[in-house]
Amino acid sequence: PKRTQESVEKSKQTSSPVAGSSSPGPGTEKHGAEMPSEKKLCFKAAKEHDIPEDLAKVLENKVVERRWDLYYINMSVVEMTCLDDANGEGIVSKSVSSRSDLIPGVYEGGLKIWECTFDLIDYFSEAEIQFTNKTVLDLGCGAGLLGIVALKGKAGKVHFQDYNSTVIDEITLPNAVANCIGDSSGTGSGGGGKTHKPPSKRPKKAECSPDALTKCRFFSGEWSEVSRLLFSSNKPFSKYDIILTSETIYNPDYYTALHDTLAQLLDKNGRVYLASKAHYFGVGGGIYLFEKFVEERNIFRTSIVKTIDKGLQRCIMEMAFKDSS
Ligand code: SAM
């Protein structure tokens, strides 16, 4: 059928996060034909990723770009050598720009920055969310910009989780390093990155030094497995004051794992800030479906604290335990 420009635009905006796209930045999703409606969750084992001692090596062969006061690796030039999974399946060698044949349950969309990440960053400054000394988790982090903003906001601890270990090694960790090294040098971490002037409403640049990396931990794996790892690890673990999560509720098959992970990991008086599109066509998830799911579980109270009505509706939801202060 003939598609109007409007329907083409709409399908771009509503595509599933797992459909894949090469371009980081908001509003750049491409429509993927391979909507994972039959997708079932793989229980990918959890792993903690150590921060290499040689930080410069982490940024080797990476192109670092800058948007406002945030540094990030140009993902379109990251050549993926391996989208690993726990069973050793799905070893693929693909450039990020041609990943239309991604295997459902193997890659979960962490190789680009999804637009709700920027909605949530905007919301932090509008609502004056305080990260100082807080223990923060960026859940389903991809590039990890939410956690990096928390780190710049003087969070006490920031943990990053992504489904794919390759995303953590090749994108999240380098981004955290770039923001720590980049800030301390004041010149960026090299690589011929672009700079964009910050709009006045953006949060002011906060200091972040390489020492800030000692506050960070990086995990890959499926949510319930990561939760299990945190509780069973020898390292001390305290529950999170703030859990940040963007574009992670596209697939209703994952709602139980996500909900239970939030319930296990959030401090009794903690807050979850969740950014999502109203609906993800093709996969079926969305903010209202998740809201209903959470309501039925009767553990959290939810409140939609911001709605963005440009194109497809997007929302920010705050969650807290029903019996919290
Ligand atoms: N938050 C990033 C952003 O806004 O740019 C990435 C969003 S990406 C669409 C969805 C993220 O959720 C992926 O990074 C993936 O690792 C994570 N994810 C989705 N389902 C997951 C699951 N069942 N277990 C663990 N992580 C999952």
PDB file of N, CA, C and O in Angstrom, residues 268-295:
ATOM      1  N   LYS A 268      13.266   1.342  49.982  1.00  0.00           N
ATOM      2  CA  LYS A 268      11.844   1.482  50.374  1.00  0.00           C
ATOM      3  C   LYS A 268      11.303   2.896  50.152  1.00  0.00           C
ATOM      4  O   LYS A 268      10.118   3.068  49.874  1.00  0.00           O
ATOM      5  N   ASN A 269      12.178   3.899  50.225  1.00  0.00           N
ATOM      6  CA  ASN A 269      11.722   5.270  49.953  1.00  0.00           C
ATOM      7  C   ASN A 269      12.270   5.808  48.624  1.00  0.00           C
ATOM      8  O   ASN A 269      12.316   7.019  48.404  1.00  0.00           O
ATOM      9  N   GLY A 270      12.684   4.893  47.766  1.00  0.00           N
ATOM     10  CA  GLY A 270      13.294   5.297  46.495  1.00  0.00           C
ATOM     11  C   GLY A 270      12.263   5.689  45.441  1.00  0.00           C
ATOM     12  O   GLY A 270      11.046   5.578  45.648  1.00  0.00           O
ATOM     13  N   ARG A 271      12.783   6.175  44.337  1.00  0.00           N
ATOM     14  CA  ARG A 271      11.930   6.579  43.214  1.00  0.00           C
ATOM     15  C   ARG A 271      12.455   5.978  41.915  1.00  0.00           C
ATOM     16  O   ARG A 271      13.674   5.898  41.709  1.00  0.00           O
ATOM     17  N   VAL A 272      11.512   5.586  41.054  1.00  0.00           N
ATOM     18  CA  VAL A 272      11.862   5.163  39.691  1.00  0.00           C
ATOM     19  C   VAL A 272      11.405   6.283  38.765  1.00  0.00           C
ATOM     20  O   VAL A 272      10.282   6.784  38.902  1.00  0.00           O
ATOM     21  N   TYR A 273      12.283   6.696  37.857  1.00  0.00           N
ATOM     22  CA  TYR A 273      11.875   7.622  36.802  1.00  0.00           C
ATOM     23  C   TYR A 273      11.974   6.862  35.493  1.00  0.00           C
ATOM     24  O   TYR A 273      13.061   6.438  35.096  1.00  0.00           O
ATOM     25  N   LEU A 274      10.820   6.686  34.867  1.00  0.00           N
ATOM     26  CA  LEU A 274      10.727   5.850  33.668  1.00  0.00           C
ATOM     27  C   LEU A 274      10.250   6.707  32.500  1.00  0.00           C
ATOM     28  O   LEU A 274       9.258   7.432  32.642  1.00  0.00           O
ATOM     29  N   ALA A 275      10.975   6.654  31.410  1.00  0.00           N
ATOM     30  CA  ALA A 275      10.570   7.418  30.218  1.00  0.00           C
ATOM     31  C   ALA A 275      10.183   6.434  29.128  1.00  0.00           C
ATOM     32  O   ALA A 275      10.869   5.433  28.907  1.00  0.00           O
ATOM     33  N   SER A 276       9.076   6.723  28.464  1.00  0.00           N
ATOM     34  CA  SER A 276       8.592   5.769  27.458  1.00  0.00           C
ATOM     35  C   SER A 276       7.695   6.458  26.441  1.00  0.00           C
ATOM     36  O   SER A 276       7.111   7.508  26.727  1.00  0.00           O
ATOM     37  N   LYS A 277       7.566   5.820  25.314  1.00  0.00           N
ATOM     38  CA  LYS A 277       6.542   6.247  24.366  1.00  0.00           C
ATOM     39  C   LYS A 277       5.205   5.722  24.882  1.00  0.00           C
ATOM     40  O   LYS A 277       5.153   4.757  25.664  1.00  0.00           O
ATOM     41  N   ALA A 278       4.137   6.398  24.438  1.00  0.00           N
ATOM     42  CA  ALA A 278       2.810   5.969  24.872  1.00  0.00           C
ATOM     43  C   ALA A 278       2.531   4.551  24.387  1.00  0.00           C
ATOM     44  O   ALA A 278       1.945   3.738  25.103  1.00  0.00           O
ATOM     45  N   HIS A 279       2.971   4.249  23.178  1.00  0.00           N
ATOM     46  CA  HIS A 279       2.708   2.925  22.617  1.00  0.00           C
ATOM     47  C   HIS A 279       3.805   2.539  21.646  1.00  0.00           C
ATOM     48  O   HIS A 279       4.314   3.386  20.920  1.00  0.00           O
ATOM     49  N   TYR A 280       4.181   1.297  21.688  1.00  0.00           N
ATOM     50  CA  TYR A 280       5.161   0.772  20.724  1.00  0.00           C
ATOM     51  C   TYR A 280       4.431  -0.167  19.770  1.00  0.00           C
ATOM     52  O   TYR A 280       4.134  -1.310  20.115  1.00  0.00           O
ATOM     53  N   PHE A 281       4.145   0.345  18.594  1.00  0.00           N
ATOM     54  CA  PHE A 281       3.430  -0.462  17.620  1.00  0.00           C
ATOM     55  C   PHE A 281       4.310  -1.639  17.202  1.00  0.00           C
ATOM     56  O   PHE A 281       5.519  -1.504  17.092  1.00  0.00           O
ATOM     57  N   GLY A 282       3.684  -2.762  16.986  1.00  0.00           N
ATOM     58  CA  GLY A 282       4.444  -3.931  16.542  1.00  0.00           C
ATOM     59  C   GLY A 282       4.838  -4.827  17.705  1.00  0.00           C
ATOM     60  O   GLY A 282       4.880  -6.040  17.557  1.00  0.00           O
ATOM     61  N   VAL A 283       5.138  -4.245  18.848  1.00  0.00           N
ATOM     62  CA  VAL A 283       5.494  -5.082  20.000  1.00  0.00           C
ATOM     63  C   VAL A 283       4.360  -5.037  21.028  1.00  0.00           C
ATOM     64  O   VAL A 283       4.153  -5.988  21.766  1.00  0.00           O
ATOM     65  N   GLY A 284       3.678  -3.910  21.085  1.00  0.00           N
ATOM     66  CA  GLY A 284       2.460  -3.849  21.891  1.00  0.00           C
ATOM     67  C   GLY A 284       2.586  -3.192  23.245  1.00  0.00           C
ATOM     68  O   GLY A 284       1.593  -2.929  23.905  1.00  0.00           O
ATOM     69  N   GLY A 285       3.823  -2.938  23.694  1.00  0.00           N
ATOM     70  CA  GLY A 285       3.993  -2.314  25.005  1.00  0.00           C
ATOM     71  C   GLY A 285       3.710  -0.824  24.944  1.00  0.00           C
ATOM     72  O   GLY A 285       3.430  -0.259  23.888  1.00  0.00           O
ATOM     73  N   GLY A 286       3.813  -0.184  26.096  1.00  0.00           N
ATOM     74  CA  GLY A 286       3.610   1.260  26.151  1.00  0.00           C
ATOM     75  C   GLY A 286       3.285   1.678  27.568  1.00  0.00           C
ATOM     76  O   GLY A 286       3.090   0.836  28.452  1.00  0.00           O
ATOM     77  N   ILE A 287       3.241   2.976  27.766  1.00  0.00           N
ATOM     78  CA  ILE A 287       3.146   3.505  29.131  1.00  0.00           C
ATOM     79  C   ILE A 287       1.835   3.117  29.816  1.00  0.00           C
ATOM     80  O   ILE A 287       1.825   2.764  30.997  1.00  0.00           O
ATOM     81  N   TYR A 288       0.726   3.156  29.079  1.00  0.00           N
ATOM     82  CA  TYR A 288      -0.558   2.898  29.745  1.00  0.00           C
ATOM     83  C   TYR A 288      -0.726   1.408  30.073  1.00  0.00           C
ATOM     84  O   TYR A 288      -1.268   1.054  31.111  1.00  0.00           O
ATOM     85  N   LEU A 289      -0.220   0.580  29.186  1.00  0.00           N
ATOM     86  CA  LEU A 289      -0.263  -0.859  29.460  1.00  0.00           C
ATOM     87  C   LEU A 289       0.602  -1.194  30.681  1.00  0.00           C
ATOM     88  O   LEU A 289       0.204  -1.957  31.565  1.00  0.00           O
ATOM     89  N   PHE A 290       1.775  -0.562  30.758  1.00  0.00           N
ATOM     90  CA  PHE A 290       2.672  -0.824  31.893  1.00  0.00           C
ATOM     91  C   PHE A 290       2.061  -0.274  33.186  1.00  0.00           C
ATOM     92  O   PHE A 290       2.120  -0.906  34.239  1.00  0.00           O
ATOM     93  N   GLU A 291       1.440   0.892  33.057  1.00  0.00           N
ATOM     94  CA  GLU A 291       0.791   1.504  34.231  1.00  0.00           C
ATOM     95  C   GLU A 291      -0.273   0.555  34.801  1.00  0.00           C
ATOM     96  O   GLU A 291      -0.344   0.324  36.012  1.00  0.00           O
ATOM     97  N   LYS A 292      -1.051  -0.040  33.904  1.00  0.00           N
ATOM     98  CA  LYS A 292      -2.116  -0.968  34.315  1.00  0.00           C
ATOM     99  C   LYS A 292      -1.498  -2.211  34.958  1.00  0.00           C
ATOM    100  O   LYS A 292      -1.966  -2.699  35.993  1.00  0.00           O
ATOM    101  N   PHE A 293      -0.424  -2.686  34.342  1.00  0.00           N
ATOM    102  CA  PHE A 293       0.278  -3.870  34.860  1.00  0.00           C
ATOM    103  C   PHE A 293       0.760  -3.613  36.290  1.00  0.00           C
ATOM    104  O   PHE A 293       0.575  -4.430  37.190  1.00  0.00           O
ATOM    105  N   VAL A 294       1.347  -2.449  36.488  1.00  0.00           N
ATOM    106  CA  VAL A 294       1.898  -2.097  37.810  1.00  0.00           C
ATOM    107  C   VAL A 294       0.762  -1.962  38.833  1.00  0.00           C
ATOM    108  O   VAL A 294       0.858  -2.452  39.957  1.00  0.00           O
ATOM    109  N   GLU A 295      -0.309  -1.303  38.397  1.00  0.00           N
ATOM    110  CA  GLU A 295      -1.469  -1.117  39.277  1.00  0.00           C
ATOM    111  C   GLU A 295      -1.992  -2.463  39.773  1.00  0.00           C
ATOM    112  O   GLU A 295      -2.270  -2.648  40.951  1.00  0.00           O
TER     113      GLU A 295
END
